[in-house]
């Protein structure tokens, strides 16, 4: 036989669950079993997409920086390498904001990267004659 549950506690728990599923379509917000399944799934999506959101933003910043660098005659990878050589510690979010809102400053940053690349370029290897 099924054990009896306390109706007050059970009703409160169901009410709390239904409140969390407010805005879900059709019976997913008012039928308790479906509401629980949908709530679990929605929390899985929320956890996953918090991570995905960070990846998407980083991709957007890189695309913006790459476009701004190519307008100034430099590839993204060369630009980042030049910044690392010159010990400039700006993250990609800041660089993309500078590229959009302050092109003059971004020009100076690109020049810093170019000079660092030029000074770090290795000499051409000597070809041995036979």
mmCIF file of C-alpha atoms in Angstrom:
data_model
loop_
_atom_site.group_PDB
_atom_site.id
_atom_site.type_symbol
_atom_site.label_atom_id
_atom_site.label_comp_id
_atom_site.label_asym_id
_atom_site.label_seq_id
_atom_site.Cartn_x
_atom_site.Cartn_y
_atom_site.Cartn_z
ATOM 1 C CA UNK A 1 0.000 0.000 0.000
ATOM 2 C CA UNK A 2 1.155 3.535 -0.758
ATOM 3 C CA UNK A 3 2.226 5.474 2.278
ATOM 4 C CA UNK A 4 0.274 8.590 3.107
ATOM 5 C CA UNK A 5 2.029 11.914 2.688
ATOM 6 C CA UNK A 6 1.268 15.022 4.640
ATOM 7 C CA UNK A 7 -1.074 17.013 2.411
ATOM 8 C CA UNK A 8 0.168 20.393 3.632
ATOM 9 C CA UNK A 9 3.827 19.658 2.974
ATOM 10 C CA UNK A 10 3.062 17.984 -0.338
ATOM 11 C CA UNK A 11 0.912 20.885 -1.496
ATOM 12 C CA UNK A 12 3.599 23.392 -0.540
ATOM 13 C CA UNK A 13 6.259 21.433 -2.428
ATOM 14 C CA UNK A 14 4.106 21.227 -5.526
ATOM 15 C CA UNK A 15 3.242 24.896 -5.311
ATOM 16 C CA UNK A 16 6.939 25.773 -5.093
ATOM 17 C CA UNK A 17 7.685 23.633 -8.151
ATOM 18 C CA UNK A 18 4.836 25.163 -10.130
ATOM 19 C CA UNK A 19 6.071 28.623 -9.252
ATOM 20 C CA UNK A 20 9.496 27.734 -10.707
ATOM 21 C CA UNK A 21 7.903 26.527 -13.948
ATOM 22 C CA UNK A 22 5.974 29.726 -14.537
ATOM 23 C CA UNK A 23 6.150 30.653 -18.206
ATOM 24 C CA UNK A 24 6.572 27.089 -19.491
ATOM 25 C CA UNK A 25 4.213 26.069 -22.309
ATOM 26 C CA UNK A 26 1.089 23.940 -22.111
ATOM 27 C CA UNK A 27 0.920 21.340 -19.351
ATOM 28 C CA UNK A 28 4.593 21.696 -18.456
ATOM 29 C CA UNK A 29 3.785 24.411 -15.959
ATOM 30 C CA UNK A 30 0.731 22.974 -14.266
ATOM 31 C CA UNK A 31 1.022 19.162 -14.321
ATOM 32 C CA UNK A 32 3.384 18.263 -11.516
ATOM 33 C CA UNK A 33 5.202 15.279 -13.053
ATOM 34 C CA UNK A 34 5.815 17.055 -16.342
ATOM 35 C CA UNK A 35 6.803 20.195 -14.469
ATOM 36 C CA UNK A 36 9.507 18.334 -12.542
ATOM 37 C CA UNK A 37 10.944 16.701 -15.668
ATOM 38 C CA UNK A 38 10.961 20.006 -17.526
ATOM 39 C CA UNK A 39 12.484 21.832 -14.565
ATOM 40 C CA UNK A 40 15.364 19.353 -14.340
ATOM 41 C CA UNK A 41 15.986 19.628 -18.074
ATOM 42 C CA UNK A 42 15.857 23.431 -17.960
ATOM 43 C CA UNK A 43 18.473 23.498 -15.210
ATOM 44 C CA UNK A 44 20.732 21.240 -17.263
ATOM 45 C CA UNK A 45 20.407 23.649 -20.194
ATOM 46 C CA UNK A 46 21.073 26.628 -17.917
ATOM 47 C CA UNK A 47 24.264 25.069 -16.541
ATOM 48 C CA UNK A 48 25.504 24.090 -20.003
ATOM 49 C CA UNK A 49 24.706 27.431 -21.581
ATOM 50 C CA UNK A 50 26.412 29.480 -18.896
ATOM 51 C CA UNK A 51 29.626 27.851 -20.097
ATOM 52 C CA UNK A 52 28.700 28.206 -23.778
ATOM 53 C CA UNK A 53 27.975 31.909 -23.302
ATOM 54 C CA UNK A 54 31.571 32.528 -22.233
ATOM 55 C CA UNK A 55 32.874 30.695 -25.311
ATOM 56 C CA UNK A 56 30.588 32.667 -27.626
ATOM 57 C CA UNK A 57 31.707 36.002 -26.205
ATOM 58 C CA UNK A 58 35.370 35.070 -26.597
ATOM 59 C CA UNK A 59 34.730 34.121 -30.241
ATOM 60 C CA UNK A 60 33.016 37.456 -30.886
ATOM 61 C CA UNK A 61 35.905 39.386 -29.327
ATOM 62 C CA UNK A 62 38.442 37.480 -31.428
ATOM 63 C CA UNK A 63 36.487 38.135 -34.638
ATOM 64 C CA UNK A 64 36.324 41.852 -33.843
ATOM 65 C CA UNK A 65 40.037 42.082 -33.028
ATOM 66 C CA UNK A 66 40.935 40.142 -36.169
ATOM 67 C CA UNK A 67 38.882 42.479 -38.358
ATOM 68 C CA UNK A 68 40.464 45.554 -36.762
ATOM 69 C CA UNK A 69 43.975 44.099 -37.124
ATOM 70 C CA UNK A 70 43.522 43.162 -40.755
ATOM 71 C CA UNK A 71 42.450 46.723 -41.517
ATOM 72 C CA UNK A 72 45.863 47.730 -40.164
ATOM 73 C CA UNK A 73 47.831 45.083 -42.080
ATOM 74 C CA UNK A 74 48.324 42.484 -39.363
ATOM 75 C CA UNK A 75 46.814 39.066 -38.678
ATOM 76 C CA UNK A 76 45.182 38.257 -35.341
ATOM 77 C CA UNK A 77 47.742 35.626 -34.370
ATOM 78 C CA UNK A 78 50.646 37.950 -35.181
ATOM 79 C CA UNK A 79 48.978 40.735 -33.220
ATOM 80 C CA UNK A 80 48.485 38.586 -30.100
ATOM 81 C CA UNK A 81 52.044 37.244 -30.381
ATOM 82 C CA UNK A 82 53.384 40.786 -30.658
ATOM 83 C CA UNK A 83 51.439 41.836 -27.580
ATOM 84 C CA UNK A 84 52.830 38.879 -25.641
ATOM 85 C CA UNK A 85 56.365 39.773 -26.694
ATOM 86 C CA UNK A 86 55.891 43.395 -25.644
ATOM 87 C CA UNK A 87 54.301 42.315 -22.316
ATOM 88 C CA UNK A 88 51.020 44.145 -22.936
ATOM 89 C CA UNK A 89 48.457 42.620 -20.565
ATOM 90 C CA UNK A 90 45.110 43.489 -22.165
ATOM 91 C CA UNK A 91 42.485 40.794 -22.435
ATOM 92 C CA UNK A 92 40.474 40.171 -25.586
ATOM 93 C CA UNK A 93 37.359 41.851 -24.229
ATOM 94 C CA UNK A 94 39.247 45.087 -23.575
ATOM 95 C CA UNK A 95 41.014 44.906 -26.935
ATOM 96 C CA UNK A 96 37.737 44.488 -28.826
ATOM 97 C CA UNK A 97 36.161 47.413 -26.963
ATOM 98 C CA UNK A 98 39.187 49.590 -27.754
ATOM 99 C CA UNK A 99 39.080 48.514 -31.400
ATOM 100 C CA UNK A 100 35.426 49.544 -31.686
ATOM 101 C CA UNK A 101 35.250 52.673 -29.562
ATOM 102 C CA UNK A 102 38.779 54.117 -29.717
ATOM 103 C CA UNK A 103 40.489 53.358 -33.055
ATOM 104 C CA UNK A 104 43.362 55.789 -32.400
ATOM 105 C CA UNK A 105 44.401 53.916 -29.279
ATOM 106 C CA UNK A 106 44.055 50.601 -31.099
ATOM 107 C CA UNK A 107 46.400 51.967 -33.807
ATOM 108 C CA UNK A 108 49.018 52.616 -31.112
ATOM 109 C CA UNK A 109 48.568 49.107 -29.682
ATOM 110 C CA UNK A 110 49.012 47.613 -33.158
ATOM 111 C CA UNK A 111 52.209 49.631 -33.604
ATOM 112 C CA UNK A 112 53.514 48.305 -30.282
ATOM 113 C CA UNK A 113 52.814 44.759 -31.467
ATOM 114 C CA UNK A 114 54.460 45.406 -34.847
ATOM 115 C CA UNK A 115 57.641 46.787 -33.283
ATOM 116 C CA UNK A 116 57.818 43.829 -30.901
ATOM 117 C CA UNK A 117 57.434 41.433 -33.816
ATOM 118 C CA UNK A 118 60.088 43.246 -35.848
ATOM 119 C CA UNK A 119 62.612 43.205 -33.017
ATOM 120 C CA UNK A 120 61.980 39.522 -32.240
ATOM 121 C CA UNK A 121 62.186 38.324 -35.851
ATOM 122 C CA UNK A 122 65.041 35.812 -36.212
ATOM 123 C CA UNK A 123 67.794 36.408 -38.752
ATOM 124 C CA UNK A 124 67.609 34.471 -42.022
ATOM 125 C CA UNK A 125 69.439 31.130 -41.736
ATOM 126 C CA UNK A 126 72.682 30.885 -43.706
ATOM 127 C CA UNK A 127 72.591 28.361 -46.526
ATOM 128 C CA UNK A 128 75.600 26.054 -46.518
ATOM 129 C CA UNK A 129 77.347 25.729 -49.886
ATOM 130 C CA UNK A 130 78.377 22.264 -51.047
#
